[in-house]
Every structure is written in structure tokens, then in C-alpha cells.
Amino acid sequence: LDFGERKGQAERMLGLMDVFLKNDPISLQKDILHHVEYTVARSRFSFDDFEAYQALAHSVRDRLIERWHDTLIHFKKEDPKRVYFLSLEFLMGRSLSNIVINLGIRDQFADALSQLGFDFEVLAEQEGDACLGNGGLARLSACQMDSLATLDYPAVGYGLRYQYGLFRQVIVDGFQHEQPDYWLNFGNPWEIERVHITYPVKFYGTVTDEFLNGEKCKVWVPGEMVEAVAYDNPIPGYGTRNTINLRLWAAKPSDQHDMESFNTGDYVDAVVNRQRAESISSILYPDDRSYQGKELRLKQQYFFVSASVQDIFRRFKDTHKKFDEFPEKVALQLNDTHPSLAIAEVMRVLLDEEHLSWHRAWDIICKIFSFTTHTVSPEGLEKIPVDLLGNLLPRHLQIIYDINFNFVEELKKMIGLDYDRLTRMSIVEEGAVKNIRMANLSVICSHTVNGVSRLHSELLRTKLFKDFYDLWPHKFQYKTNGVTQRRWIVVSNPSLCALISKWLGTEAWIRDIDLLIGLRDYATNAELHQEWKMVKKVNKIRLAEYIEAMSGLKVSLDAMFDVQTKRIHEYKRQLLNILGIIHRYDCIKNMDKNDRKNVVPRVCIIGGKAAPGYEIAKKIIKLCHVVAERINNDNDIGDLLKLVFIPDYNVSVAEMVIPGADLSQHLSTAGHEASGTGSMKFLMNGCLLLATADGSTIEMVEEIGQDNMFLFGAKAHEVVALRKKGPTLKVPLQFSRVVRMIRDGHFGFEDYFKSLCDKIEGTSDYFLLGADFMSYLEAQAAADKAFVDEERWTKMSILSAAGSGRFSSDRTIQEYAENTWDIQPCRCPF
Ligand code: B1H
């Protein structure tokens, strides 16, 4: 059809459709029933909760798509500079509640459902979590997408659509077992498969020199080709029509490439071989720290980078001819080094496909990339063996070598022949195995390098990237992480949400978090105290019921709910917590009846996954279980102390645990947690923090004051000195005593725990559990003391929530937009 005919058709079609779907109770009920019958294909007289959830989700999805279309059209028309957020991990959790709340139609749907005889909350529980990430880094991406949409920024998220999310943790006899999370089994109503948005992604092969129009150029003849298919996940903002796109790529066999194998070989074998392509996007690597140098992981990285870069170029070329305009339209954000092959890929496209000169291409690179690192230690930096990279991506290796050559030449001019420094700063690490240092590549090629908290940034400038900081101080910034209050208060703690809105007299804080500070005015108001305590109680009941359903353990609501939930790591020191619990148990056992009256009852809750290959972390989980077994079955102790391990900690479990916590623990050895974001979620929910001065907690102290937190332990600069003391370091008797209890088999499995005990005694206590133990116990005692004084505790709780505004991802994203990406909001008209 020509344009005129097409326009006529479009107008006729529009006339056939309602302008927008309606949200009155009858329309919503009709829609849900329609989806029961035609989408879920169940009779409208007989469908269960899961089927009702599916129909509900599809009705919500329809409304989501309307806004998403409008937003994409609006962006296209306005053509603003966009930020492309590249991350290998997005931990979205459930979507339903988040989406209806952001669309502002939760209550309408709840009403419609109740008229159909269903409960919204019950149906929301039917949804499984999308766990396409490991921990903090991945949830941060999800929170930031929510803020990008809410603040109307023209952003696109890019990632991988793993078929298997993070493993499910099952506990058998106290040991962690991993089970596959084949999360797509029940369908995923939140994604839109775009069968026509596909790009070829090439691997292996050789590079040859050829002449094009008399100019020498490189031609990459790949050895394998797979297809990347787009799956779009609309992300709605709150209080805006803007709904942005999270585009996840799935690998499919390519039709173009294997004609030959079909012509020559065995047909069945050839088909089976094709299926291997899909393995690229099949599994999320479950280790959130160590890099194994595995080919499949490298393939994943390049696969998603290549598809995303092609997509970005296609969008740019739709409306622009000159590449000099590229930096005016494109900002590329690297979420850690995992997507940093994008640098070499953009360079390759500009040089080999768009035939720009090196000079022009490099000039563009230097203007478009920004890099955020989440790492603290040099061992945490990603390296890729040169052999591996050269084999899989021969042309990219050449480009990286060329970038490095130019960089080192420039560097020599600036710093002279300081070989030690040149060696440290080179992208290529020499040695028995030659490696590409992805962090150096990212720092060299990015205009901005961000840390995730102030302390982290300081460590980057003075340690990890000192050489680079001395060279380019202007590149280094930091954006303290934040989390979205939409998910972590509005969705997960509706009663607190209502309470805050009531006392602030407005819901505006949901978009404008700075208003939260207004709660300070009522920190001693008796009426608010009453209501605040009620809300906590409601959430504790919910958590207690969950604990009982899961483990059969009944816990007292009068006890302090003390929570430490996060990935299990030595540096996060769950072991310190468990040792503290053993100490508490030991003390109670040795008390007479009278003294026991003064003990503050506690329910200690620990949860988190250990990477499957991380032996010590798995032993910590087992230790937690044997200690729990002992304590919980000791009738002499009763409600004074309980210990619970919550299995399979994920986003939806967090949504239930966090609002129910009185106290939360963040125990990382100072200088080891880049930021920490769990603490922010607890803080927003009025949960008191017991923490070391590490990562973002330092900034929390500034917001809510030292009096409202239980701080303990060595400071980051002291840690270094303490380690140097090594063997001469004195550890307290109490510490030796609890470790001895484990060694002596008080909890059984003494042989199994020997290596764990060895790791924290003598010279090998790298994370300084012994050195911090007394200070930890003191902080715990202070928490007990505060808890008994209900009024004081409630005031501290209110002040925690009131002071949490700085830790909203809205603030983080605004800072990124203004100081790193240089992008403006682009608001879609209602
Ligand atoms: C953080 C990771 C991480 N830092 C490698 N690094 C991964 C590294 O799959 N991998 O290969 C996955 C994740 N994650 C965390 O990021 C920090 O430890 C936290 O302190 C920080 O709060 C969080 C978000 O910035």
C-alpha cells in the first residue's frame, strides 16, 4: 500500500478499536473473562487460581502494551539522546503487582477480581520469580529500570533471556542442593516475542586483509553464526504514561549459515547440531564473584553485546546519516565489565562495516561509553585469556591490541618509561597465561568511571584504579546506589505505604522520595507510634506464618526479628552472626532464672544462596542448620532464642521478609562491600541496622545519625593495619570459646567444620571475625537495650525510614542522567 492508502486503512482500523482499554469494573471483568476463554483457553465457568492469574496478567499486559507503544512512538518522534543500559543480569522478581501499581490500576483490578470471587493478593502469589541474576548487581539493574521509566528518561535496557534463571536452593539435611530454575515452563505473560527483530551473531573464523576502493581493510570470515531474537519486556513508570523497553536476547539457530551441513551431512545430526546454538542463552552463571574463563560465558557476553549494538546502530541509522552525530544520540552504560566487549564491537562496526577511519571511530568511542564497577578487590576484576578471546573473536582481539598499542604509546609520552606502571595499566596482562583485563579496557575507553558508594569510589581512586585516577582524575565519579521505593515499600509493604501517605498527607513521595523526610516531624508522636507498631506487627505476623509453614517452627511475635539475608560470602560474615548466636545461646545456658528474665527474646533469621562451587559458603549454611537444630530443640531455651534459615532467598521472599524485620545485619569486613543495597530496603521499611562502616552504610549514618544505628567493627583504613598485625593480634576469649564449641563437636560434624574453624583462627582470619567480635557483641547488646525501650525503638525506626530518601534509585538515576549520560527526560503525553 502507498502512504495514502496506508493512512486511510489506519484510520479505519482506529475507528474499529476503542481508543484505550477501559478500567471500570465491568470492562475489567469482561477482559479477564475474555482472556480466560480465549488466551488461557479455559471455560469461564471453571478455572483455578493459576488460570485466573494468567488471565489477569494478560488483561494487565494489554494495558501495558498501549502505553509502551505510545512511549516508543513518542521517543521515535522526539528522537532524544537515549541511554542504552547493558547488563548481563536483571533480577526482576515478580511483575504483576509492580505493574498494576505503576499503571495506577491496582485497586480497580482488585475490585473487579473480588466481584469475580477472586482475591488479588492470592492471584499475585501465583506468579513465579524471574531470577535472571545473582544478587545486588542484578537487582540494582531492575530498580534502575523502574526509576528510568518513572523519571521519563529515554532508556533501553539490554540483557540476556536465560532459559534457566538462578538455581533454586533446596536444603536437604542442612546442606544446600541446587535445582534448575526452568522458569519459562508456565509461560511468561510479561514478554513480547519479536520474531522479526533478529540479528545474526558471528563467532570464530579468521580475519583477512582485503582491499576496498583501494583502501586496505579487515574482513572477518566467521566460523559460526547464530541468530539473536528479541524478547521485549515493557517497564512502566509510576505516575507517568512512559513505559520503556527491556530487550532480552535469546539465541536461536541461524538459517543462513548451515545450508552446507544440510547438503553434505546426516540430516538428523545436522538438526541436532543446530539446537546447540540455543545453549548460548540457556543458563545464568551462578557465581557472583569469580571468573572461570569459560568459553560459554564469553559467548554469552559477546552474543548479547553484538545483538544490542546492531539494534542500536539500526535505530540510529533509521534517522541519521552522519556518525559524528552518534554521541549526540547514544549513551552506552556498561554495568560492570560483563558487557565491555561492546567497546571492541562498536569499534569494529565503525571501522570494518561503516569504514570510518581509526581516528574518527576512536573519537566516537571516547564520547559514548560510561562504566560502572561494582568490585572492590583486584581479584574481583574480570580477565579473559587471550587464547580464548582470539579463537572466539579474532577481529576483536586485534582491535583490543590496537587500542592498547595506542594507549601505551600515549602513556609513555605522559609518564615516561615507568615500566612497572606501564605494565600495570596495560590492557594486556603478560604472564604464563596472557589475559585481557576487561576493567582496564573499560576505564581507558569510557568517559566516566563510576563507583557505587563514596567509600567504594575512594578505594577505586586510591587503590584499584590509582594509576588511572592519577592520569585522568576527571573521569572518576560515584553514584551511591539506590533502590526503588515503588517495589520496596509500595508493593511489598502496603500497610506502611498507606501509613506514610496518611501522615505526609500525600502520595507524592512515591515519585518524590525527598518528601519522606517529613516523617521526622512526627518521630515522637504517640499516635504515629501506635500505628507504626501495628504495621510492624502485621508484617511480623505474615513472616511468622511463613516461617511456620516452611519449617514448622512457631516463633514469638514479641521477640526481636533479627535478619541477615544476602548471598553467602566469607566477606559478608554470616559466620560472625552464627558465632554471635552460639555465644548468646551459651550465655543463656549459663544464666540463672533471674537473669534470664532480662534476656531480650530473639528470632534470628538467616537466608541466602551459596555459589554451587563455593565450599566454605556451603559449610556456613550447614553450620547454621546444625546450630538451629540444637537451639530450637532445647526446651530450656524456649522463646528466648530461635534460629531459622530461610531457603531459596529471592526477590519475592525478600518482599515478605524485609517488612517483617525489626533488626537487620550488614556485617561485611569494612572495605569489602562496594555498596550493599539490601540495607537500603530494610532502612526504608523502618528496620534498624546493625552494621559495619562499609559501602553505603557510611552514608546512611550521615542521613539518620549514629544514634539511630548500631555500628561496630574496624573501619576500612584500620582493616589494613589489623591484617598486618596478623599473628600478634589478640582475639577475645569469648571468640575462642565459641569456635572451640564447634571444634569439639557441640553441634556435631566436627570433621566437616574443621576447615571452617581453621579459616578464622590464627593467622588465617582474613576477614577479621576475631578482631571484630567484641565490638560486634557490644553492638548486639546495644540493640537489645534499645529494643526493650519500645518508645525509643519506634522512634529510631521512624527516623530510619524518614532518612532513607537518599537511597532511592530515583536519586541515583537522576545523577547518572545529569552527570554521566547527559540525557533529558522525554515525557509521553497522556
Ligand atoms: C556486586 C558483583 C558481581 N559486585 C560478578 N560484583 C558477577 C560480579 O555473574 N557475575 O560474574 C555477578 C555479580 N556484584 C555487587 O553489586 C556488590 O558486591 C554490592 O556491594 C553492590 O551493592 C552491588 C550493586 O552495586
JSON list of N, CA and C in Angstrom, two decimals, residues 41 96 172 178 210-211 235 239 246 301 358 394 435 453 608 636 691 700 721 731 733 739 748 758 802 814:
[
{"chain": "A", "resi": 41, "resn": "ALA", "atom": "N", "xyz": [-7.60, -20.39, 27.39]},
{"chain": "A", "resi": 41, "resn": "ALA", "atom": "CA", "xyz": [-8.41, -21.47, 26.82]},
{"chain": "A", "resi": 41, "resn": "ALA", "atom": "C", "xyz": [-9.01, -22.38, 27.88]},
{"chain": "A", "resi": 96, "resn": "LEU", "atom": "N", "xyz": [3.57, -8.66, 38.35]},
{"chain": "A", "resi": 96, "resn": "LEU", "atom": "CA", "xyz": [2.16, -8.24, 38.34]},
{"chain": "A", "resi": 96, "resn": "LEU", "atom": "C", "xyz": [1.87, -7.02, 39.24]},
{"chain": "A", "resi": 172, "resn": "VAL", "atom": "N", "xyz": [18.67, -30.03, 52.06]},
{"chain": "A", "resi": 172, "resn": "VAL", "atom": "CA", "xyz": [18.45, -31.42, 52.43]},
{"chain": "A", "resi": 172, "resn": "VAL", "atom": "C", "xyz": [19.41, -31.75, 53.57]},
{"chain": "A", "resi": 178, "resn": "GLU", "atom": "N", "xyz": [21.33, -27.67, 44.63]},
{"chain": "A", "resi": 178, "resn": "GLU", "atom": "CA", "xyz": [20.88, -26.74, 43.60]},
{"chain": "A", "resi": 178, "resn": "GLU", "atom": "C", "xyz": [19.95, -27.44, 42.63]},
{"chain": "A", "resi": 210, "resn": "GLU", "atom": "N", "xyz": [41.93, -7.25, 3.05]},
{"chain": "A", "resi": 210, "resn": "GLU", "atom": "CA", "xyz": [41.46, -7.09, 1.68]},
{"chain": "A", "resi": 210, "resn": "GLU", "atom": "C", "xyz": [41.47, -5.63, 1.28]},
{"chain": "A", "resi": 211, "resn": "PHE", "atom": "N", "xyz": [41.31, -5.41, -0.02]},
{"chain": "A", "resi": 211, "resn": "PHE", "atom": "CA", "xyz": [41.30, -4.03, -0.49]},
{"chain": "A", "resi": 211, "resn": "PHE", "atom": "C", "xyz": [39.91, -3.63, -0.92]},
{"chain": "A", "resi": 235, "resn": "ILE", "atom": "N", "xyz": [8.56, -1.92, 30.70]},
{"chain": "A", "resi": 235, "resn": "ILE", "atom": "CA", "xyz": [8.76, -1.50, 32.10]},
{"chain": "A", "resi": 235, "resn": "ILE", "atom": "C", "xyz": [8.02, -0.17, 32.31]},
{"chain": "A", "resi": 239, "resn": "GLY", "atom": "N", "xyz": [3.16, 7.02, 37.79]},
{"chain": "A", "resi": 239, "resn": "GLY", "atom": "CA", "xyz": [2.69, 8.41, 37.68]},
{"chain": "A", "resi": 239, "resn": "GLY", "atom": "C", "xyz": [3.07, 9.05, 36.36]},
{"chain": "A", "resi": 246, "resn": "LEU", "atom": "N", "xyz": [12.75, -3.22, 28.06]},
{"chain": "A", "resi": 246, "resn": "LEU", "atom": "CA", "xyz": [13.89, -4.05, 28.43]},
{"chain": "A", "resi": 246, "resn": "LEU", "atom": "C", "xyz": [13.94, -5.16, 27.38]},
{"chain": "A", "resi": 301, "resn": "GLN", "atom": "N", "xyz": [28.49, -13.19, 26.61]},
{"chain": "A", "resi": 301, "resn": "GLN", "atom": "CA", "xyz": [28.78, -11.76, 26.67]},
{"chain": "A", "resi": 301, "resn": "GLN", "atom": "C", "xyz": [28.77, -11.15, 25.27]},
{"chain": "A", "resi": 358, "resn": "TRP", "atom": "N", "xyz": [40.30, 5.12, 11.79]},
{"chain": "A", "resi": 358, "resn": "TRP", "atom": "CA", "xyz": [40.54, 4.81, 13.21]},
{"chain": "A", "resi": 358, "resn": "TRP", "atom": "C", "xyz": [40.30, 6.05, 14.06]},
{"chain": "A", "resi": 394, "resn": "PRO", "atom": "N", "xyz": [38.40, -13.29, 16.78]},
{"chain": "A", "resi": 394, "resn": "PRO", "atom": "CA", "xyz": [39.74, -12.89, 16.34]},
{"chain": "A", "resi": 394, "resn": "PRO", "atom": "C", "xyz": [39.86, -11.40, 15.99]},
{"chain": "A", "resi": 435, "resn": "ASN", "atom": "N", "xyz": [46.35, -12.46, 29.55]},
{"chain": "A", "resi": 435, "resn": "ASN", "atom": "CA", "xyz": [44.94, -12.12, 29.74]},
{"chain": "A", "resi": 435, "resn": "ASN", "atom": "C", "xyz": [44.61, -10.73, 29.24]},
{"chain": "A", "resi": 453, "resn": "SER", "atom": "N", "xyz": [29.40, 3.70, 45.75]},
{"chain": "A", "resi": 453, "resn": "SER", "atom": "CA", "xyz": [29.22, 4.42, 47.02]},
{"chain": "A", "resi": 453, "resn": "SER", "atom": "C", "xyz": [30.43, 5.33, 47.16]},
{"chain": "A", "resi": 608, "resn": "GLY", "atom": "N", "xyz": [20.04, -17.04, 52.22]},
{"chain": "A", "resi": 608, "resn": "GLY", "atom": "CA", "xyz": [20.91, -16.66, 51.11]},
{"chain": "A", "resi": 608, "resn": "GLY", "atom": "C", "xyz": [21.46, -17.88, 50.41]},
{"chain": "A", "resi": 636, "resn": "ASP", "atom": "N", "xyz": [14.90, -25.86, 77.30]},
{"chain": "A", "resi": 636, "resn": "ASP", "atom": "CA", "xyz": [15.38, -24.98, 78.35]},
{"chain": "A", "resi": 636, "resn": "ASP", "atom": "C", "xyz": [15.46, -23.52, 77.86]},
{"chain": "A", "resi": 691, "resn": "ALA", "atom": "N", "xyz": [25.44, -2.72, 61.74]},
{"chain": "A", "resi": 691, "resn": "ALA", "atom": "CA", "xyz": [26.28, -2.77, 60.54]},
{"chain": "A", "resi": 691, "resn": "ALA", "atom": "C", "xyz": [27.70, -2.28, 60.79]},
{"chain": "A", "resi": 700, "resn": "MET", "atom": "N", "xyz": [24.55, 6.12, 55.18]},
{"chain": "A", "resi": 700, "resn": "MET", "atom": "CA", "xyz": [23.29, 6.02, 55.94]},
{"chain": "A", "resi": 700, "resn": "MET", "atom": "C", "xyz": [23.45, 6.67, 57.30]},
{"chain": "A", "resi": 721, "resn": "ALA", "atom": "N", "xyz": [45.68, -2.26, 58.65]},
{"chain": "A", "resi": 721, "resn": "ALA", "atom": "CA", "xyz": [46.65, -2.32, 59.75]},
{"chain": "A", "resi": 721, "resn": "ALA", "atom": "C", "xyz": [46.45, -3.59, 60.58]},
{"chain": "A", "resi": 731, "resn": "VAL", "atom": "N", "xyz": [42.81, -12.27, 70.10]},
{"chain": "A", "resi": 731, "resn": "VAL", "atom": "CA", "xyz": [41.35, -12.43, 69.93]},
{"chain": "A", "resi": 731, "resn": "VAL", "atom": "C", "xyz": [40.73, -12.66, 71.30]},
{"chain": "A", "resi": 733, "resn": "LEU", "atom": "N", "xyz": [38.58, -14.07, 74.45]},
{"chain": "A", "resi": 733, "resn": "LEU", "atom": "CA", "xyz": [38.30, -15.41, 74.94]},
{"chain": "A", "resi": 733, "resn": "LEU", "atom": "C", "xyz": [36.95, -15.93, 74.46]},
{"chain": "A", "resi": 739, "resn": "VAL", "atom": "N", "xyz": [34.33, -20.88, 69.00]},
{"chain": "A", "resi": 739, "resn": "VAL", "atom": "CA", "xyz": [34.94, -21.68, 67.94]},
{"chain": "A", "resi": 739, "resn": "VAL", "atom": "C", "xyz": [35.29, -23.07, 68.50]},
{"chain": "A", "resi": 748, "resn": "GLY", "atom": "N", "xyz": [27.94, -31.34, 66.45]},
{"chain": "A", "resi": 748, "resn": "GLY", "atom": "CA", "xyz": [28.19, -32.45, 65.54]},
{"chain": "A", "resi": 748, "resn": "GLY", "atom": "C", "xyz": [29.03, -32.02, 64.34]},
{"chain": "A", "resi": 758, "resn": "ASP", "atom": "N", "xyz": [39.38, -23.48, 60.95]},
{"chain": "A", "resi": 758, "resn": "ASP", "atom": "CA", "xyz": [40.77, -23.14, 60.62]},
{"chain": "A", "resi": 758, "resn": "ASP", "atom": "C", "xyz": [40.84, -21.79, 59.89]},
{"chain": "A", "resi": 802, "resn": "ALA", "atom": "N", "xyz": [12.43, 7.65, 57.67]},
{"chain": "A", "resi": 802, "resn": "ALA", "atom": "CA", "xyz": [12.40, 9.06, 57.27]},
{"chain": "A", "resi": 802, "resn": "ALA", "atom": "C", "xyz": [13.70, 9.48, 56.59]},
{"chain": "A", "resi": 814, "resn": "GLN", "atom": "N", "xyz": [18.85, 10.02, 38.52]},
{"chain": "A", "resi": 814, "resn": "GLN", "atom": "CA", "xyz": [18.91, 11.44, 38.18]},
{"chain": "A", "resi": 814, "resn": "GLN", "atom": "C", "xyz": [20.37, 11.90, 38.09]}
]
